[in-house]
Amino acid sequence: MSNSHYLPDQSIQGLLDRILKRRLSPFDMLPHGELREKLVELVLYGEPPGIDKETAASFQSLRYRLAGAPVEQVKVVVFGGGTGLSNIIGGDSRSVSWTRAPFVGLKEFFPQTRSVVCVTDDGGSTGELLKDIPLIALGDIRHVLLSSIQSHRLQNLYGLSAVEALEVVRGLAALFNYRFSSHPGSVLALFDQCCVRLSCLPDPLAKLLERLLDFIFSDIRLSVCLERKHCLGNLILAASIYEELPVELSSADLVAEPSPLEAALQKGLAKLYEPLGICDNGVLPSTATQAQLSFLYANGVQVTGEHKSGFARRGVPVEQVFSRFCGEPRVLPEVINLIAEADIIVMAPGSLYSSLIPILQVPGIADAVRSNAHALKILVSNLWAQGGETDLSISDPERRFYVSDTLKAYEKNIPGGTVGLFDQVICLSLKDVPGSILQEYALEGKIPIYLDREQVSRQGFVPLECGIFSQEALAEKGVIQHDPEQLARVVKTLWVICRELHPVQKNLFERPVSSDSSLIPSFCEPSISRYQAIDQQLDQLEIEVRIRGASPLSVDKVRDELTEILWSHKDIPLDHLGNVTGLCCIDG
């Protein structure tokens, strides 16, 4: 940004007045019709071409003031789950290319950025972990922890250069994202398999990770997990938590009395923040209580489990989603404190029904957000419709999904509705996306979520349309996804505008708070209890294989397949197995 002509003595309001006094305002040369969108456009792309020097100087000064405002002490809390949250915090830490530029996004603009993560996932390594220990889902926490690492914290803590800090992140990403499909053998073998050299890590950090890996192999509660397919980072997190528990407490004890596990969860995560270069309480779970999701479709069909719902294609919209908790849902006090102190609250993009809504269904969280009356509250809209979730409109299944449909889903599924949860909605500007890319996406069945601006405004929200997609991802991979750097600039610009200009905001609290008794939390059994019950039920069945000729089927294989079917399809009541005495496999 050239600043050779900017006017340093002017306030933002003064510069705006100076520009707007012109009979034909130079702002008319910027795209978009709304002032906030024009200011965001100016920050992202600079002054419009073909203007005189005096106007250019005013634009440059205005851009300088907006982009250069200090925000180091501004406290940001971001809600979400998985890739969407990770990406805007600091880039998608599961992406192979992430380690090339891991220090981006909100954490770099706002060093006091913290995340509240959804913990209802039950697929992949997380799902395997739930079979053996009664913990909340850890996969998305691991994902966001890596994305939250800050370069300056690593450098200050360990006396590293910027290049050395980058090397540390590469080693951590290789270790935490490493996946194995059979027992790895030993700690040393693990380091060899994931190609991580301990010498690339600062000595205190290397010793911490070695200790946690040793604990995985030595603690009887965790060592059983090594027999399954896992992501190593999930086991490292589990080890950090279980280190805080007395060794005599078995999984059965922790199911019967979960309070020690809740305390260990907080201590185990806190133990990792500083060594990994993350701010205190940088990544917290939305609840300390194990939970699962249940999806109700418009045709009355119900599907239980986040992983299973991801493959459900019912041909009808999702009517509602319900969070079911394994006991009274508990929120860590740190989460409520962070929300109360936040200057900016951001609802990250992600799966509509399985990332943000479950967080706000946890009793106490939505009320805490509403109670914070001073924070700037932003919803970041998804870019693309998601099969099985947002491919069919809630209002009209015959048309594509709009931003207003997203807002209706939040209104219907969050206790109390959307009152006081967010007011500004950041959406992708399709004007900035090449038409050829949209055509290619359409051929693949990928449809953008369109901003129906007038309807969104009538619903009581302030839409902001801007170019928040990654030009680099578009050039390298031909994909449209949120750009963490651009989005962070937009959030910062909105913050400065709201602080400096005091725009007239819609008072969302004038809308009535809705009440829906169907959203009262319901309860389910811990995952480990269901898995053990499946084992016990199948032990009582007589399984016989009567297949002529050479067959790969064995009784153990049949039993394993049955176990996975019953585990994956949580809608099947295990009591039904009481009516079955045996199973016989015959030629088809």
XYZ file of C-alpha atoms in Angstrom:
588
model
C 0.000 0.000 0.000
C 1.520 3.264 -1.106
C 1.245 5.924 1.581
C 3.287 8.716 0.032
C 0.256 11.015 -0.163
C -1.850 9.969 2.817
C -3.069 12.562 5.293
C -1.922 11.356 8.745
C -3.708 14.057 10.738
C -7.208 13.117 9.625
C -9.659 10.937 11.562
C -11.651 8.255 9.788
C -14.834 10.322 10.136
C -13.048 13.429 8.848
C -11.688 11.594 5.821
C -15.113 10.161 5.057
C -16.694 13.613 5.258
C -13.972 15.022 2.986
C -14.639 12.392 0.312
C -18.441 12.411 0.600
C -18.644 16.231 0.195
C -17.770 15.834 -3.468
C -20.864 16.228 -5.671
C -20.078 12.947 -7.436
C -18.534 10.993 -4.636
C -15.408 9.012 -5.510
C -17.009 6.236 -3.461
C -19.303 5.719 -6.451
C -16.242 4.332 -8.245
C -15.970 1.495 -5.729
C -18.153 -1.570 -6.298
C -21.017 -2.524 -3.988
C -23.734 -0.173 -2.832
C -23.389 -0.090 0.948
C -20.795 2.069 2.701
C -19.382 -0.703 4.913
C -18.865 -2.878 1.843
C -17.113 -0.025 0.052
C -14.769 0.472 3.002
C -13.991 -3.257 3.111
C -13.350 -3.157 -0.647
C -10.944 -0.251 -0.131
C -9.005 -2.132 2.559
C -8.815 -5.345 0.554
C -7.969 -3.941 -2.878
C -6.932 -0.283 -2.532
C -8.264 2.905 -4.081
C -10.072 2.789 -7.442
C -8.078 3.692 -10.551
C -8.452 6.918 -12.509
C -8.871 9.373 -9.632
C -7.079 12.672 -9.002
C -4.151 12.976 -6.596
C -6.129 14.746 -3.866
C -8.829 12.055 -3.841
C -6.185 9.324 -4.005
C -4.503 10.834 -0.945
C -7.798 10.823 0.948
C -8.440 7.216 -0.019
C -4.922 6.180 0.965
C -5.251 7.915 4.317
C -8.603 6.294 4.968
C -7.258 2.882 4.054
C -4.213 3.455 6.243
C -6.395 4.345 9.225
C -8.682 1.349 8.752
C -5.940 -1.196 8.117
C -3.428 0.183 10.608
C -5.621 0.492 13.683
C -4.064 -1.348 16.669
C -6.046 -4.441 17.722
C -3.441 -6.399 19.700
C -5.542 -6.230 22.868
C -8.901 -6.914 21.228
C -10.321 -10.188 22.528
C -11.861 -12.447 19.892
C -13.837 -15.647 20.499
C -14.647 -17.885 17.530
C -17.213 -20.705 17.560
C -17.122 -23.604 15.123
C -15.854 -27.054 14.324
C -13.351 -28.789 12.098
C -12.045 -27.322 8.875
C -14.137 -24.125 8.799
C -12.990 -22.978 12.235
C -9.397 -24.115 11.765
C -9.129 -22.353 8.412
C -10.160 -18.876 9.566
C -8.170 -19.098 12.810
C -4.858 -19.872 11.122
C -5.318 -21.970 7.991
C -6.412 -25.578 7.504
C -3.816 -27.494 9.533
C -4.763 -30.821 7.921
C -3.867 -29.546 4.466
C -0.529 -30.716 3.086
C 0.299 -27.155 2.004
C -0.536 -25.577 5.391
C 3.004 -25.757 6.747
C 4.197 -23.452 3.948
C 2.297 -20.571 5.583
C 0.901 -21.536 8.998
C 1.016 -18.055 10.526
C -2.037 -16.432 8.939
C -5.650 -15.629 9.759
C -7.373 -14.165 12.788
C -4.641 -15.222 15.243
C -2.094 -13.013 13.436
C -4.351 -9.940 13.310
C -5.812 -10.519 16.765
C -3.259 -12.252 19.039
C -5.970 -12.610 21.709
C -8.032 -14.983 19.550
C -9.569 -18.048 21.184
C -11.769 -20.859 19.899
C -14.741 -22.772 21.267
C -14.917 -26.085 19.419
C -17.851 -28.376 18.680
C -17.294 -31.879 20.115
C -20.047 -34.023 18.580
C -17.956 -35.739 15.884
C -18.096 -39.538 15.992
C -16.245 -40.571 12.838
C -12.661 -41.493 11.936
C -10.051 -41.668 14.674
C -12.362 -39.781 17.040
C -15.025 -42.458 16.644
C -12.465 -45.194 17.303
C -11.347 -43.410 20.457
C -14.921 -43.229 21.736
C -15.096 -47.033 21.685
C -12.401 -47.312 24.356
C -12.472 -44.218 26.565
C -15.348 -41.961 27.740
C -13.912 -38.691 26.411
C -15.477 -35.949 24.312
C -14.554 -35.916 20.606
C -10.947 -34.707 20.289
C -10.354 -34.615 16.524
C -11.515 -31.058 15.871
C -9.745 -29.819 19.013
C -6.503 -31.271 17.660
C -7.171 -29.649 14.301
C -7.759 -26.193 15.792
C -4.851 -26.478 18.271
C -2.379 -26.735 15.407
C -3.980 -23.829 13.546
C -3.775 -21.695 16.708
C 0.040 -21.861 17.051
C 1.514 -18.353 16.910
C 4.996 -17.659 15.598
C 5.844 -14.884 18.067
C 4.972 -17.108 21.022
C 7.244 -19.908 19.811
C 10.058 -17.444 19.126
C 9.791 -15.719 22.494
C 9.437 -18.933 24.498
C 12.265 -20.901 22.892
C 14.483 -18.131 21.484
C 13.847 -19.145 17.876
C 14.136 -17.302 14.612
C 11.123 -17.062 12.301
C 12.572 -19.830 10.126
C 13.162 -22.062 13.149
C 9.593 -21.473 14.378
C 8.351 -22.574 10.966
C 10.420 -25.744 11.236
C 8.890 -26.495 14.645
C 5.374 -26.175 13.220
C 6.267 -28.556 10.391
C 7.455 -31.120 12.900
C 4.338 -30.718 15.058
C 2.032 -31.014 12.044
C 3.781 -34.196 10.889
C 3.499 -35.698 14.390
C -0.062 -34.649 15.271
C -1.513 -35.458 11.832
C 0.227 -38.834 11.468
C -2.207 -41.729 11.044
C -1.463 -45.393 11.624
C -3.591 -48.438 10.799
C -1.827 -51.061 12.948
C -0.013 -51.078 16.288
C 3.020 -48.788 15.803
C 5.286 -50.882 18.052
C 7.080 -48.240 20.100
C 7.562 -44.536 20.625
C 10.796 -44.507 18.620
C 9.087 -46.356 15.799
C 6.373 -43.712 15.766
C 8.891 -40.897 15.326
C 10.524 -42.837 12.490
C 7.204 -43.561 10.787
C 6.030 -39.961 10.788
C 9.523 -38.699 9.845
C 9.861 -36.303 12.772
C 13.308 -35.586 14.159
C 13.278 -34.639 17.822
C 16.211 -32.316 17.109
C 13.855 -30.056 15.108
C 11.832 -29.406 18.264
C 12.919 -27.277 21.258
C 14.147 -29.547 24.041
C 11.305 -28.818 26.543
C 8.700 -29.463 23.852
C 10.417 -32.653 22.680
C 10.535 -33.982 26.251
C 6.847 -33.198 26.815
C 5.800 -35.045 23.663
C 8.067 -38.013 24.446
C 6.538 -38.256 27.891
C 2.977 -38.176 26.536
C 3.790 -40.811 23.912
C 5.371 -43.027 26.572
C 2.201 -42.602 28.623
C 0.061 -43.829 25.731
C 2.051 -47.076 25.639
C 2.269 -47.542 29.407
C -1.218 -46.550 30.630
C -3.538 -49.559 30.385
C -6.539 -47.320 29.683
C -4.880 -45.835 26.583
C -2.622 -48.628 25.324
C -5.669 -50.555 24.102
C -6.308 -47.684 21.663
C -3.079 -48.518 19.815
C -4.779 -51.593 18.354
C -7.117 -49.428 16.282
C -6.622 -46.997 13.392
C -5.822 -43.588 14.820
C -4.550 -40.085 14.255
C -1.600 -39.735 16.633
C -2.521 -36.194 17.693
C -5.798 -37.443 19.166
C -3.908 -39.918 21.351
C -1.462 -37.205 22.438
C -4.396 -35.077 23.606
C -5.947 -38.066 25.376
C -2.619 -38.758 27.112
C -2.323 -35.162 28.305
C -5.821 -35.449 29.813
C -5.395 -38.931 31.326
C -2.080 -37.934 32.922
C -4.196 -35.794 35.241
C -6.280 -38.777 36.415
C -5.352 -41.267 39.142
C -4.230 -44.485 37.482
C -6.713 -46.532 39.519
C -9.708 -44.794 37.883
C -10.904 -47.100 35.125
C -13.090 -46.115 32.174
C -16.049 -47.696 33.967
C -15.345 -45.511 37.009
C -15.226 -42.415 34.810
C -18.524 -43.285 33.160
C -20.157 -43.688 36.573
C -18.636 -40.453 37.931
C -17.411 -38.106 35.142
C -16.408 -35.101 37.293
C -12.706 -36.163 37.610
C -12.553 -36.473 33.818
C -14.012 -32.996 33.351
C -11.343 -31.510 35.648
C -8.629 -33.495 33.875
C -9.877 -32.235 30.514
C -9.325 -28.625 31.515
C -5.896 -29.323 33.051
C -4.780 -31.541 30.177
C -5.529 -28.895 27.560
C -4.057 -26.075 29.679
C -0.810 -28.045 29.911
C -0.367 -27.845 26.130
C -1.074 -24.172 25.398
C 2.240 -22.555 26.296
C 4.587 -25.304 25.000
C 2.768 -25.298 21.642
C 2.829 -21.510 21.301
C -0.899 -20.990 21.918
C -2.426 -18.277 24.102
C -3.979 -19.292 27.439
C -7.318 -21.066 26.973
C -6.707 -20.729 23.246
C -8.785 -23.784 22.317
C -11.655 -24.999 24.500
C -14.422 -27.565 23.994
C -18.017 -26.351 23.855
C -18.876 -28.869 26.576
C -16.995 -31.239 28.856
C -19.813 -33.769 28.474
C -19.826 -36.389 25.747
C -22.587 -35.666 23.215
C -24.058 -36.951 19.965
C -26.311 -35.458 17.286
C -29.661 -36.655 16.022
C -31.029 -35.377 12.698
C -34.747 -35.195 11.935
C -35.640 -34.935 8.233
C -38.759 -33.338 6.791
C -40.190 -36.772 5.954
C -40.044 -37.839 9.602
C -36.918 -40.008 9.320
C -34.409 -39.621 12.156
C -30.675 -40.355 11.869
C -28.390 -40.490 14.906
C -24.683 -39.703 14.696
C -22.775 -36.911 12.960
C -20.682 -39.283 10.840
C -23.691 -41.266 9.629
C -25.646 -38.109 8.812
C -22.831 -37.016 6.515
C -23.705 -39.885 4.175
C -27.475 -39.629 4.512
C -29.213 -38.544 1.313
C -32.922 -38.430 2.079
C -34.029 -36.193 -0.787
C -35.721 -33.895 1.725
C -34.380 -31.035 3.877
C -33.206 -31.428 7.444
C -36.061 -30.327 9.686
C -34.167 -30.124 12.987
C -31.016 -31.297 14.732
C -30.866 -32.272 18.412
C -27.885 -32.533 20.756
C -28.081 -35.471 23.165
C -25.752 -35.501 26.163
C -24.334 -38.354 28.238
C -25.434 -36.815 31.509
C -26.036 -33.240 32.594
C -24.201 -31.037 30.042
C -21.324 -29.122 31.625
C -19.517 -26.085 30.244
C -16.010 -25.262 31.450
C -16.075 -21.958 33.426
C -13.289 -20.657 31.162
C -15.666 -20.782 28.176
C -18.278 -18.591 29.864
C -15.578 -16.160 31.042
C -14.112 -15.829 27.541
C -17.534 -15.101 26.059
C -18.255 -12.469 28.712
C -14.949 -10.671 28.068
C -14.990 -10.908 24.255
C -14.861 -7.757 22.141
C -15.643 -9.697 18.957
C -17.596 -12.961 18.677
C -17.362 -14.795 15.365
C -19.492 -17.733 14.229
C -17.175 -19.596 11.851
C -18.268 -21.262 8.613
C -18.746 -25.024 8.593
C -21.371 -27.721 8.316
C -24.672 -26.008 9.092
C -26.120 -28.611 11.426
C -22.970 -30.170 12.889
C -20.554 -27.346 13.696
C -22.129 -24.156 15.075
C -25.682 -25.159 16.033
C -24.559 -27.918 18.466
C -22.345 -25.417 20.302
C -25.233 -23.013 20.782
C -27.473 -25.868 21.926
C -25.202 -26.480 24.925
C -27.119 -24.973 27.884
C -25.573 -21.687 28.992
C -23.555 -20.791 25.883
C -26.235 -18.946 23.874
C -27.315 -17.057 27.000
C -23.689 -16.068 27.670
C -23.391 -14.668 24.136
C -26.635 -12.717 24.515
C -25.472 -11.332 27.857
C -22.418 -9.766 26.220
C -24.049 -6.594 24.889
C -20.836 -4.775 23.935
C -19.278 -7.297 21.515
C -19.340 -7.080 17.736
C -21.071 -10.336 16.706
C -20.473 -11.780 13.247
C -21.734 -14.836 11.372
C -19.517 -15.978 8.490
C -21.756 -17.607 5.913
C -20.752 -20.813 4.153
C -19.691 -20.495 0.515
C -21.191 -23.660 -0.948
C -24.242 -25.843 -0.430
C -23.435 -29.137 1.323
C -25.038 -32.381 0.169
C -27.469 -33.774 2.717
C -27.540 -30.538 4.724
C -27.930 -27.401 2.608
C -28.653 -28.709 -0.882
C -32.409 -28.315 -0.361
C -34.068 -25.154 0.910
C -35.963 -25.352 4.174
C -38.646 -22.951 2.897
C -38.928 -24.339 -0.623
C -37.237 -27.676 -1.466
C -37.623 -26.885 -5.173
C -35.051 -24.097 -5.124
C -31.406 -23.652 -4.174
C -30.239 -22.736 -0.661
C -30.014 -19.048 0.272
C -28.340 -17.231 3.156
C -31.796 -16.553 4.601
C -32.329 -20.338 4.810
C -29.171 -20.595 6.908
C -30.525 -17.947 9.278
C -33.883 -19.746 9.514
C -32.074 -22.980 10.417
C -30.230 -21.212 13.238
C -33.476 -19.574 14.399
C -35.280 -22.910 14.517
C -32.535 -24.999 16.098
C -31.010 -22.741 18.753
C -32.828 -22.313 22.083
C -34.160 -18.754 22.130
C -33.518 -18.321 18.412
C -30.874 -15.988 16.990
C -31.727 -12.995 19.188
C -28.505 -11.383 20.421
C -26.238 -14.059 18.917
C -25.015 -12.159 15.833
C -26.088 -9.176 13.760
C -23.620 -8.906 10.874
C -23.450 -11.663 8.227
C -20.319 -11.856 6.053
C -21.021 -13.452 2.671
C -19.011 -14.239 -0.432
C -19.347 -11.680 -3.212
C -20.043 -13.695 -6.372
C -19.125 -10.601 -8.393
C -15.496 -11.342 -7.543
C -15.612 -15.017 -8.612
C -14.773 -15.711 -12.278
C -17.830 -16.953 -14.175
C -15.815 -19.847 -15.621
C -15.159 -21.141 -12.108
C -18.854 -20.985 -11.197
C -19.677 -22.912 -14.386
C -17.111 -25.598 -13.591
C -18.463 -25.937 -10.066
C -22.039 -26.168 -11.376
C -21.028 -29.054 -13.642
C -19.747 -30.853 -10.535
C -23.038 -30.213 -8.735
C -21.541 -27.553 -6.444
C -23.870 -24.605 -5.930
C -22.965 -21.399 -4.083
C -25.166 -20.237 -1.216
C -26.644 -17.043 -2.615
C -27.120 -13.889 -0.589
C -30.777 -12.793 -0.798
C -29.967 -9.414 0.647
C -33.465 -8.010 1.078
C -34.767 -11.097 2.862
C -31.727 -11.207 5.181
C -32.266 -7.536 6.039
C -35.962 -8.160 6.714
C -34.946 -10.916 9.117
C -33.086 -8.273 11.137
C -29.470 -8.868 10.053
C -26.878 -6.672 8.334
C -25.409 -8.469 5.279
C -21.870 -7.696 4.140
C -20.870 -8.973 0.702
C -17.130 -9.095 -0.023
C -14.334 -11.033 -1.744
C -13.296 -13.377 1.077
C -12.137 -16.299 -1.051
C -8.525 -17.357 -1.497
C -6.952 -16.247 -4.796
C -4.031 -18.594 -4.072
C -6.274 -21.651 -3.660
C -8.105 -20.648 -6.842
C -4.837 -20.327 -8.799
C -3.225 -23.495 -7.391
C -6.170 -25.888 -7.074
C -9.046 -24.209 -8.898
C -11.166 -24.173 -5.725
C -13.095 -21.452 -3.933
C -12.595 -21.408 -0.165
C -12.384 -18.820 2.591
C -9.097 -16.941 2.662
C -8.013 -16.638 6.329
C -6.013 -13.489 5.598
C -8.781 -11.688 3.728
C -11.421 -12.683 6.246
C -9.260 -11.408 9.114
C -8.927 -8.059 7.322
C -12.693 -7.873 6.911
C -13.299 -8.609 10.613
C -10.739 -5.986 11.600
C -12.282 -3.399 9.264
C -15.746 -4.051 10.705
C -14.347 -3.686 14.214
C -12.710 -0.337 13.401
C -15.837 0.938 11.614
C -18.066 0.026 14.544
C -15.675 1.549 17.073
C -14.850 4.739 15.162
C -18.017 5.551 13.253
C -20.687 4.173 15.603
C -23.060 3.147 12.802
C -26.731 2.751 13.605
C -27.217 -0.930 14.443
C -30.461 -2.859 14.430
C -31.425 -3.740 17.985
C -31.882 -7.467 17.698
C -33.153 -7.639 21.257
C -36.359 -5.972 20.084
C -37.278 -9.278 18.461
C -38.962 -11.722 20.842
C -36.887 -14.589 22.192
C -38.407 -17.769 20.813
C -38.993 -20.821 22.944
C -39.128 -24.400 21.697
C -39.585 -27.182 24.206
C -38.259 -29.696 21.674
C -34.810 -28.137 22.100
C -34.521 -29.098 25.757
C -31.360 -31.266 25.991
C -32.021 -34.987 25.922
C -29.737 -37.727 27.136
C -27.923 -40.724 25.683
C -25.560 -43.389 26.965
C -21.772 -42.857 26.743
C -20.303 -44.262 23.528
C -18.008 -46.654 25.391
C -21.055 -48.074 27.210
C -22.832 -48.774 23.918
C -19.717 -50.381 22.459
C -19.330 -52.642 25.496
C -23.046 -53.495 25.395
C -22.688 -54.524 21.743
C -19.825 -56.822 22.718
C -21.871 -58.384 25.488
C -24.918 -58.902 23.285
C -22.928 -60.496 20.477
C -21.166 -62.806 22.962
C -24.566 -64.366 23.605
C -25.295 -65.048 19.918
C -24.450 -68.288 18.188
C -22.779 -67.386 14.909
C -22.401 -70.049 12.222
C -20.887 -69.758 8.746
C -22.224 -72.258 6.176
C -20.619 -71.197 2.935
C -19.365 -73.876 0.560
C -15.851 -73.673 -0.867
C -13.053 -71.351 0.088
C -14.476 -68.340 1.897
C -12.795 -65.389 3.553
C -15.656 -65.286 6.039
C -15.005 -66.509 9.542
C -17.043 -66.291 12.717
C -14.708 -63.571 14.010
C -15.077 -61.630 10.754
C -18.878 -61.830 10.912
C -18.821 -60.738 14.533
C -16.559 -57.760 13.730
C -18.832 -56.679 10.880
C -21.914 -56.902 13.094
C -20.155 -54.862 15.752
C -19.371 -52.081 13.274
C -22.930 -52.078 11.896
C -24.472 -51.749 15.341
C -21.881 -49.165 16.378
C -22.366 -47.009 13.272
C -26.172 -47.203 13.280
C -27.006 -45.867 16.712
C -30.696 -45.755 15.824
C -30.818 -49.558 16.188
C -31.950 -50.344 19.776
C -29.675 -52.988 21.253
C -32.673 -54.443 23.078
C -33.811 -55.840 19.747
C -30.907 -58.289 19.877
C -32.656 -59.922 22.808
C -35.071 -61.419 20.268
C -32.219 -63.054 18.323
C -30.616 -66.282 19.486
C -28.220 -66.883 16.613
C -26.998 -65.986 13.158
C -26.270 -68.286 10.245
C -24.421 -67.131 7.114
C -25.275 -69.153 3.974
C -24.557 -68.920 0.262
C -26.641 -66.282 -1.476
